[in-house]
Tab-separated table of C-alpha atoms and ligand atoms in Angstrom:
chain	number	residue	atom	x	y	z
N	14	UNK	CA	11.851	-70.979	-260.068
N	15	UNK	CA	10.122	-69.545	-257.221
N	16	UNK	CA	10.278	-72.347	-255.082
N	17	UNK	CA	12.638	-71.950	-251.486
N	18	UNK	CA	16.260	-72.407	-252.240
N	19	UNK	CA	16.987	-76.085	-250.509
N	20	UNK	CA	19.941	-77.890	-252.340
N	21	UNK	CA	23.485	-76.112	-252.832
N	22	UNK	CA	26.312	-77.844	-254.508
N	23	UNK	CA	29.749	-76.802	-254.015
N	24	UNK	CA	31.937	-78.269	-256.615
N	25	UNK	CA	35.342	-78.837	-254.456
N	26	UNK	CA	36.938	-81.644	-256.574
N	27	UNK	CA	39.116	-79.495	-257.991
N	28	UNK	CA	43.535	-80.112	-257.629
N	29	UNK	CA	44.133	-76.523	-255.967
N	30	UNK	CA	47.553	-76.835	-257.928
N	31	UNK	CA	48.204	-72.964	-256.788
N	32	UNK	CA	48.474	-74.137	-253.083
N	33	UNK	CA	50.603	-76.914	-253.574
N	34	UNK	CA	52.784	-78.341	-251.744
N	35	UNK	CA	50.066	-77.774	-248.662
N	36	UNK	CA	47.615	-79.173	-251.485
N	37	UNK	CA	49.016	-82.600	-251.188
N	38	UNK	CA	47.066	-83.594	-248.348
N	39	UNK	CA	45.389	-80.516	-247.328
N	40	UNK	CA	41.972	-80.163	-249.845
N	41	UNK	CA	42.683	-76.168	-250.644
N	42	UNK	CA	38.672	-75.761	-249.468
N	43	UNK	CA	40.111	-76.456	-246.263
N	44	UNK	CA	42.567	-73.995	-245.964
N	45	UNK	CA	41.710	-71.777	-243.435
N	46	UNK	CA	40.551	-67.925	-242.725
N	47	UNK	CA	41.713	-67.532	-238.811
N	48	UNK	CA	40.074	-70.488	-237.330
N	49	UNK	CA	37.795	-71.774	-239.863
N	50	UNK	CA	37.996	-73.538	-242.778
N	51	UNK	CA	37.354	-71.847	-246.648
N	52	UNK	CA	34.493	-74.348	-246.783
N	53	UNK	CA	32.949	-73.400	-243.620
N	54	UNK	CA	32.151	-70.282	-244.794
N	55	UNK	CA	30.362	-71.109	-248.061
N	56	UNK	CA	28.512	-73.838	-246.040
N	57	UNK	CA	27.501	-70.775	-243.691
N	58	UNK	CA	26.215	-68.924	-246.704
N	59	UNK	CA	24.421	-71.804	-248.348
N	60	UNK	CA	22.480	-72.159	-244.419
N	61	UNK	CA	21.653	-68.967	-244.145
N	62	UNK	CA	20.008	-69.145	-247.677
N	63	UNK	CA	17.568	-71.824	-246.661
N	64	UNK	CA	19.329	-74.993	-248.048
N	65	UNK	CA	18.788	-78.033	-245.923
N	66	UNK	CA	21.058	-80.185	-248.635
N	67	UNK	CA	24.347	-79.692	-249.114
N	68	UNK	CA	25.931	-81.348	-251.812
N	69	UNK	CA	29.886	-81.956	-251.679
N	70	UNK	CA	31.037	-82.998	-255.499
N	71	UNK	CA	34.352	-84.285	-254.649
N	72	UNK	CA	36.897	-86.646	-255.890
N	73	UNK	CA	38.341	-89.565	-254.262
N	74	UNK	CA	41.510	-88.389	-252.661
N	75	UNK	CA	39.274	-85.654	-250.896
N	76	UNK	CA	38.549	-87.186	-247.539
N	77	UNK	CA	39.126	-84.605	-245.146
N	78	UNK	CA	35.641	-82.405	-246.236
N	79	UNK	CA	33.688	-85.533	-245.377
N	80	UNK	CA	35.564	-85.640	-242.195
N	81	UNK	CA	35.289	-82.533	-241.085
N	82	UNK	CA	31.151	-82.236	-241.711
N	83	UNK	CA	30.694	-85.411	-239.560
N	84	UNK	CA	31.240	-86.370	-236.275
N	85	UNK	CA	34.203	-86.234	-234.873
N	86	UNK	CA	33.616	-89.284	-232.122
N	87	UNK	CA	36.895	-89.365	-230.031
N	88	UNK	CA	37.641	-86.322	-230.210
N	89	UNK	CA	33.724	-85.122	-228.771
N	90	UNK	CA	34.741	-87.746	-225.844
N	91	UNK	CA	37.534	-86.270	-225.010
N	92	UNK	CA	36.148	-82.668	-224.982
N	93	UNK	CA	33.447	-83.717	-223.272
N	94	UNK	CA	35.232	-86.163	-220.490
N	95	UNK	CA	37.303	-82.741	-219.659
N	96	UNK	CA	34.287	-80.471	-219.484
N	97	UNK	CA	35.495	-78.407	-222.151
N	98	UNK	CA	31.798	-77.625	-223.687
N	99	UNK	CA	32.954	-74.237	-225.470
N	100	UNK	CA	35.053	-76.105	-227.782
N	101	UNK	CA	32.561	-79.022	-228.001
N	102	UNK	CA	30.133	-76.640	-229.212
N	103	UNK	CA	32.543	-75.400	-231.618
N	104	UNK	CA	33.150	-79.061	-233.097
N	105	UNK	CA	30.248	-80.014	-232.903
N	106	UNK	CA	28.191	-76.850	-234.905
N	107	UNK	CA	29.780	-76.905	-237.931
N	108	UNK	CA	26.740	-77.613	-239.409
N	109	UNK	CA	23.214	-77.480	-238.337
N	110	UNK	CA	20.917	-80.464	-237.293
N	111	UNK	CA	18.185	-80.208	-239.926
N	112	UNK	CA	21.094	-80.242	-242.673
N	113	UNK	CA	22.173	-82.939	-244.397
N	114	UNK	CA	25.476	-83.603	-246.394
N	115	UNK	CA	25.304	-85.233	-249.833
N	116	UNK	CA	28.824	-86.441	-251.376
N	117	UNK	CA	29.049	-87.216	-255.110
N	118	UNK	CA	31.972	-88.337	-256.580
N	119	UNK	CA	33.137	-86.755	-260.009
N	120	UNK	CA	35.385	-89.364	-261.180
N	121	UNK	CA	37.034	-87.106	-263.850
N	122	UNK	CA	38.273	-83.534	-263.902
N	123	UNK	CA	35.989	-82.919	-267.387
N	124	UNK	CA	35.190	-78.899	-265.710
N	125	UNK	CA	32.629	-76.969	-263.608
N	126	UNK	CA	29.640	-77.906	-265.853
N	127	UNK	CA	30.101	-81.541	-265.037
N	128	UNK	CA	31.335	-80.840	-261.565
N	129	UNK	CA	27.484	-79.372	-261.726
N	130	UNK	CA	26.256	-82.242	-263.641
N	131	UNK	CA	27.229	-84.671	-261.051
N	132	UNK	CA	24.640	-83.583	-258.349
N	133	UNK	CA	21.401	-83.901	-260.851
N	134	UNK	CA	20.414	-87.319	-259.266
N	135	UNK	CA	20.657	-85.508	-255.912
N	136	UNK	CA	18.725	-82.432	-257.035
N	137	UNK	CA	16.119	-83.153	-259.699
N	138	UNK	CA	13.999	-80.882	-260.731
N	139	UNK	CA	14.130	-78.199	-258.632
N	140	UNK	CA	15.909	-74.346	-258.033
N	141	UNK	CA	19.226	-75.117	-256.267
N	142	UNK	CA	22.391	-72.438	-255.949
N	143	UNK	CA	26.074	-73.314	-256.638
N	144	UNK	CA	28.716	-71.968	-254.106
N	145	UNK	CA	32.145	-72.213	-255.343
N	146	UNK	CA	34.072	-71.748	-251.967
N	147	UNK	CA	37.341	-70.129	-253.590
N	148	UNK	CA	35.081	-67.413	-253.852
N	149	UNK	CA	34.697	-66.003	-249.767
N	150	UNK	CA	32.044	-63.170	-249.555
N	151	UNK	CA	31.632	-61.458	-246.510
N	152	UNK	CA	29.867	-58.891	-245.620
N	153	UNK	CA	27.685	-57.077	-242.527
N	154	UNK	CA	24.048	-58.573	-243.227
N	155	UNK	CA	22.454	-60.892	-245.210
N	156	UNK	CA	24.469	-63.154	-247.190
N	157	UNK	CA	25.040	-63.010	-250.701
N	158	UNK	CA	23.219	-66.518	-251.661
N	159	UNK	CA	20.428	-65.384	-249.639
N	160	UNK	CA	20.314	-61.897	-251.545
N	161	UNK	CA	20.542	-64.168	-254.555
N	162	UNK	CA	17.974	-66.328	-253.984
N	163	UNK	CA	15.027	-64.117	-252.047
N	164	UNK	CA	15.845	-62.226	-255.673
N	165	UNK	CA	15.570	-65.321	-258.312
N	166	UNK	CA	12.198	-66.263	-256.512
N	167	UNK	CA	10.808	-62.771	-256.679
N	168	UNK	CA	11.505	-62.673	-260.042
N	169	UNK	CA	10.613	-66.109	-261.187
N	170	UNK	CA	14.606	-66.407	-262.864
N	171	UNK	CA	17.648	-67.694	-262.275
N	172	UNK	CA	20.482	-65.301	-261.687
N	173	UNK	CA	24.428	-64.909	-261.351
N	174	UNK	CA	26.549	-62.979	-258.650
N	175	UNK	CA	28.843	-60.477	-260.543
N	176	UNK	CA	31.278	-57.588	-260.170
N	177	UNK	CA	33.104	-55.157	-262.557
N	178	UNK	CA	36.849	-56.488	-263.044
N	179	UNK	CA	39.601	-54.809	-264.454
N	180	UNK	CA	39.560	-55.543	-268.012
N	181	UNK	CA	42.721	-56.910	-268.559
N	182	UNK	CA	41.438	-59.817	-266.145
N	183	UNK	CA	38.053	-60.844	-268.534
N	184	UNK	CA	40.587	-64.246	-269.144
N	185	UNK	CA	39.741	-65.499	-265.832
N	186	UNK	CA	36.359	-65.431	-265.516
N	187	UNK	CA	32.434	-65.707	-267.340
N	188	UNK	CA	32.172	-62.138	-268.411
N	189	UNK	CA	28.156	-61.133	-269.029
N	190	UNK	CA	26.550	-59.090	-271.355
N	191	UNK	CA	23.534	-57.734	-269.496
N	192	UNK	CA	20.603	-54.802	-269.521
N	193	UNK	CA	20.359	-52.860	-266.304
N	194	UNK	CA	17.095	-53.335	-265.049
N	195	UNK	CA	17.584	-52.068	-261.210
N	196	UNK	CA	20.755	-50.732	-258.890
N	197	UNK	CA	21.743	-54.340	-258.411
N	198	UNK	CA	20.019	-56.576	-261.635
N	199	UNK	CA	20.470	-56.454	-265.134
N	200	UNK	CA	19.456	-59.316	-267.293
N	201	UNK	CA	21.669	-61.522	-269.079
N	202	UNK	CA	22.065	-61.429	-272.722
N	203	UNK	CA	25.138	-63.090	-273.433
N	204	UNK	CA	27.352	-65.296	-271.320
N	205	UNK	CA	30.899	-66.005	-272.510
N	206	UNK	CA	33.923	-68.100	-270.833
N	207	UNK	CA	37.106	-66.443	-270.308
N	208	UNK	CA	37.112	-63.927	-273.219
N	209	UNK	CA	39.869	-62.293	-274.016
N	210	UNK	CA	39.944	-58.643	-273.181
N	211	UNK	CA	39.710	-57.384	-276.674
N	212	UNK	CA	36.813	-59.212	-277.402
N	213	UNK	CA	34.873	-59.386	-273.595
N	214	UNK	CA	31.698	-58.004	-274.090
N	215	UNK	CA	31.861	-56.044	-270.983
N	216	UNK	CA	33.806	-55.999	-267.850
N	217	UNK	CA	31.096	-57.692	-265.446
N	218	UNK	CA	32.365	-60.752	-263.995
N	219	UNK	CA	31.016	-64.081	-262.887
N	220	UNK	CA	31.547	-64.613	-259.005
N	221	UNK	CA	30.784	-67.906	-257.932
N	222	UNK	CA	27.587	-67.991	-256.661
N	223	UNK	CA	24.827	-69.314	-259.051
N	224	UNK	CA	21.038	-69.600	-258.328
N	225	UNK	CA	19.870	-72.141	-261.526
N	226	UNK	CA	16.410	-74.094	-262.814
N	227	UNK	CA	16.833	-78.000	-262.756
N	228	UNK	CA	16.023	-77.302	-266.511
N	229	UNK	CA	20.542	-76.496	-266.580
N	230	UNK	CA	20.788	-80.237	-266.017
N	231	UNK	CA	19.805	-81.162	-269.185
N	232	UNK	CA	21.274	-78.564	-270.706
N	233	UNK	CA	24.573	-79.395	-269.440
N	234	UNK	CA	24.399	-82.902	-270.579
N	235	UNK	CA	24.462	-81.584	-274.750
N	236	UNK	CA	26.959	-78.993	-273.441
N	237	UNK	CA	30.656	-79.595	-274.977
N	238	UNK	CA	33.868	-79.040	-273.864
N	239	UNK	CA	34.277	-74.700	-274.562
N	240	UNK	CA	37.218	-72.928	-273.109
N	241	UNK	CA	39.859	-74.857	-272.020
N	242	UNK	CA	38.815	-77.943	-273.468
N	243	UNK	CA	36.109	-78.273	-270.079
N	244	UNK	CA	32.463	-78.565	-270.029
N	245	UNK	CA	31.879	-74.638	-268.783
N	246	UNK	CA	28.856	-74.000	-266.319
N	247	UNK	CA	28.973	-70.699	-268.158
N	248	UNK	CA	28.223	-72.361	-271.865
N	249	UNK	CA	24.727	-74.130	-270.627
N	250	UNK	CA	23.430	-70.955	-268.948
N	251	UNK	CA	23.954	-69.372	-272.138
N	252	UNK	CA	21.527	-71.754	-273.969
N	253	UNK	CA	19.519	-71.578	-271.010
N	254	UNK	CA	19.277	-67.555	-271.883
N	255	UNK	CA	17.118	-68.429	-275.272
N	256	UNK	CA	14.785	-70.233	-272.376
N	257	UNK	CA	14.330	-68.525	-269.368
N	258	UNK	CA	15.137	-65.268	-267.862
N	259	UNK	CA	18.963	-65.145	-265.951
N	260	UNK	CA	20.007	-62.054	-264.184
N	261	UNK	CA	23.323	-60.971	-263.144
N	262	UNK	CA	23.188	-59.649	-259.414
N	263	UNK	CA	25.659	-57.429	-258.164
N	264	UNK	CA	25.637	-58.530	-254.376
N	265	UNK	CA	26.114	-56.443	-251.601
N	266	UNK	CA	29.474	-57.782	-249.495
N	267	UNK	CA	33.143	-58.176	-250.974
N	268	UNK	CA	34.712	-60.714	-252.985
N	269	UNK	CA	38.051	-62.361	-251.583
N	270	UNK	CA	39.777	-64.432	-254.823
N	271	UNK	CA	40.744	-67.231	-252.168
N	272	UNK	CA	41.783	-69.397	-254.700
N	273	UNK	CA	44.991	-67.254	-255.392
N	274	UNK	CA	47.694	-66.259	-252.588
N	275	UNK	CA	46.973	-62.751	-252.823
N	276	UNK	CA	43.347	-63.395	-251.997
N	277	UNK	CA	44.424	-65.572	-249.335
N	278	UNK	CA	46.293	-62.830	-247.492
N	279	UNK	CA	43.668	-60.355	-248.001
N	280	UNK	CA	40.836	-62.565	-246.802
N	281	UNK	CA	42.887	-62.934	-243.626
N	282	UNK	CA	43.639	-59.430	-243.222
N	283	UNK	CA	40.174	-58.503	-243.564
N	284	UNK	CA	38.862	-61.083	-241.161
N	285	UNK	CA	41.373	-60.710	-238.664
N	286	UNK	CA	40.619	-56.311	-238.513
N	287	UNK	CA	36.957	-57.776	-237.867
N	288	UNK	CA	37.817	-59.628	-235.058
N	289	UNK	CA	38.189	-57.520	-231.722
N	290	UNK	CA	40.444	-59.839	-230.077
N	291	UNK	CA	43.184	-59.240	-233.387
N	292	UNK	CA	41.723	-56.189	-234.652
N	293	UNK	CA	44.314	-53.439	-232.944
N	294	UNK	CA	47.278	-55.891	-233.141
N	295	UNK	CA	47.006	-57.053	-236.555
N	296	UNK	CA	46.601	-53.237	-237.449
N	297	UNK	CA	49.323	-52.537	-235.809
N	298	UNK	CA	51.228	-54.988	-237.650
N	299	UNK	CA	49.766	-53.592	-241.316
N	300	UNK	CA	51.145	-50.154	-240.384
N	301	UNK	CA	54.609	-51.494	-239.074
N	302	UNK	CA	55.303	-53.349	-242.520
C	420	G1P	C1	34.667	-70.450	-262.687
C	420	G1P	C2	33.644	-70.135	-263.778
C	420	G1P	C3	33.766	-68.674	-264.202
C	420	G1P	C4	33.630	-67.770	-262.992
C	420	G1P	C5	34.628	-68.162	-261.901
C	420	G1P	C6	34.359	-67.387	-260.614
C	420	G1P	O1	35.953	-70.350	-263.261
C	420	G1P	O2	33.849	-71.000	-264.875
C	420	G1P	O3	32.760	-68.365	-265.146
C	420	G1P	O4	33.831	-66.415	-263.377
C	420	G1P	O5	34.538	-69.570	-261.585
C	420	G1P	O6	35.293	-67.680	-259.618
C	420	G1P	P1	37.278	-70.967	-262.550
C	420	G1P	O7	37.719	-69.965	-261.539
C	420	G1P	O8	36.848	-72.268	-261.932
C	420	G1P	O9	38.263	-71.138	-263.655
């Protein structure tokens, strides 16, 4: 495990049934934060940690991500023919030169452990991280991935972003059981799917961002369907656990749930105080309301 991070997947096949109607033809990881899209920013992360391979598992109705990660040919003409190079730049940087984008289809909706499961011909044998873009982190510095990984290779381990949720909410997420072993690790003894609150072993969270041996591969493939009738990432790092050493990492930056409304909002709110050209009139607005 302490090899360089290279190879990220970001499982985006999913329906985003909480955004529809916009989800009809709009993939929800390209709803937008201000000006950029949600997938933008997790392919921003995933950079910044190292990766030079991005893979996209996707389904077949989601075009637009492939679109939007390759060249837009007309559309550079046009920009260019009128001298606009600001906003060429713009089009044209949404992803660096060295990187390169992998798509992988997952023909059925069977969960995020085969989401997973779909990039192992692309991956092999190797540390890669999982970025589920629903989840936006931002923060000031280095980027939580990054944090993530310099930490798994120090350590020679794999290793989970989480955060303490109200307990009432342990039905949403992976909820670990873990040993404190600095400020921001403790390592995993227990992983469970979407426990209910009486019966969570704790109130630490999984947050998507996951930092995993090639080893989970084959793991995942004698994984079977656990809560919800899916194939849970969550269930094959817990049989990874009797292998290998997985920490939980408490990140430094903050979590936006963009996969709900609320989350949405908040994300926007939060970007758009950052941003000096909105900062004083969107705070303006927040006090108003
Ligand atoms: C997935 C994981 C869950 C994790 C969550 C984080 O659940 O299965 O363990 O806590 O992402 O966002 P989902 O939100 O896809 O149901």
């Amino acid at each position: 495990m302490n090899r360089p991070l290279r190879k990220v997947v970001f499982p985006v096949a999913g329906l985003g049934t909480r955004f529809l109607p916009a989800t009809k033809v709009v993939a929800k990881e390209m709803l937008p934060i201000l000006d950029k899209p949600l997938i933008q920013y997790a392919v921003d992360e995933a950079v910044d940690a190292g990766a030079d391979t991005l893979i996209f598992v996707t389904n077949r109705y989601k075009h637009a991500i492939a679109d939007y990660f390759d060249t837009a040919y007309e559309l550079e003409t046009k920009l260019e023919r009128s001298g606009k190079k600001e906003l060429l730049a713009l089009v044209q940087n949404v992803i660096p030169k060295h990187v390169r984008c992998v798509f992988v289809t997952q023909a059925e909706a069977l969960g995020l452990g085969h989401a997973v499961l779909c990039a192992k011909p692309v991956i092999g044998d190797e540390p890669f991280g999982v970025v589920l873009p629903d989840d936006l982190i931002w923060n000031k510095g280095v980027g939580a991935l990054r944090q993530m990984a310099e930490f798994a290779a120090s350590e020679n381990a794999g290793a989970i972003a989480v955060e303490e949720v109200p307990r009432s909410e342990t039905n949403k997420y992976g909820i670990v059981d873990a040993t404190p072993t600095s400020d921001r690790a403790a390592l995993i003894k227990h992983v469970v799917e979407k426990p209910k609150p009486e019966v969570a072993p704790s109130n630490l969270a999984i947050v998507g961002r996951y930092v995993l041996p090639g080893r989970i591969f084959e793991l995942l493939e004698s994984t079977k369907p656990g809560a919800g009738g899916e194939i849970q990432l969550t269930d094959a790092i817990a049989a990874l656990l009797a292998e290998q050493k997985v920490y939980a990492y408490r990140f430094d930056g903050t979590r936006f749930d963009c996969g709900s409304k609320l989350g949405l909002v908040k994300a926007t709110l939060h970007f758009a105080l950052q941003d000096p050209t909105l900062a004083a009139a969107t705070r303006e607005f927040i006090t108003a309301v």
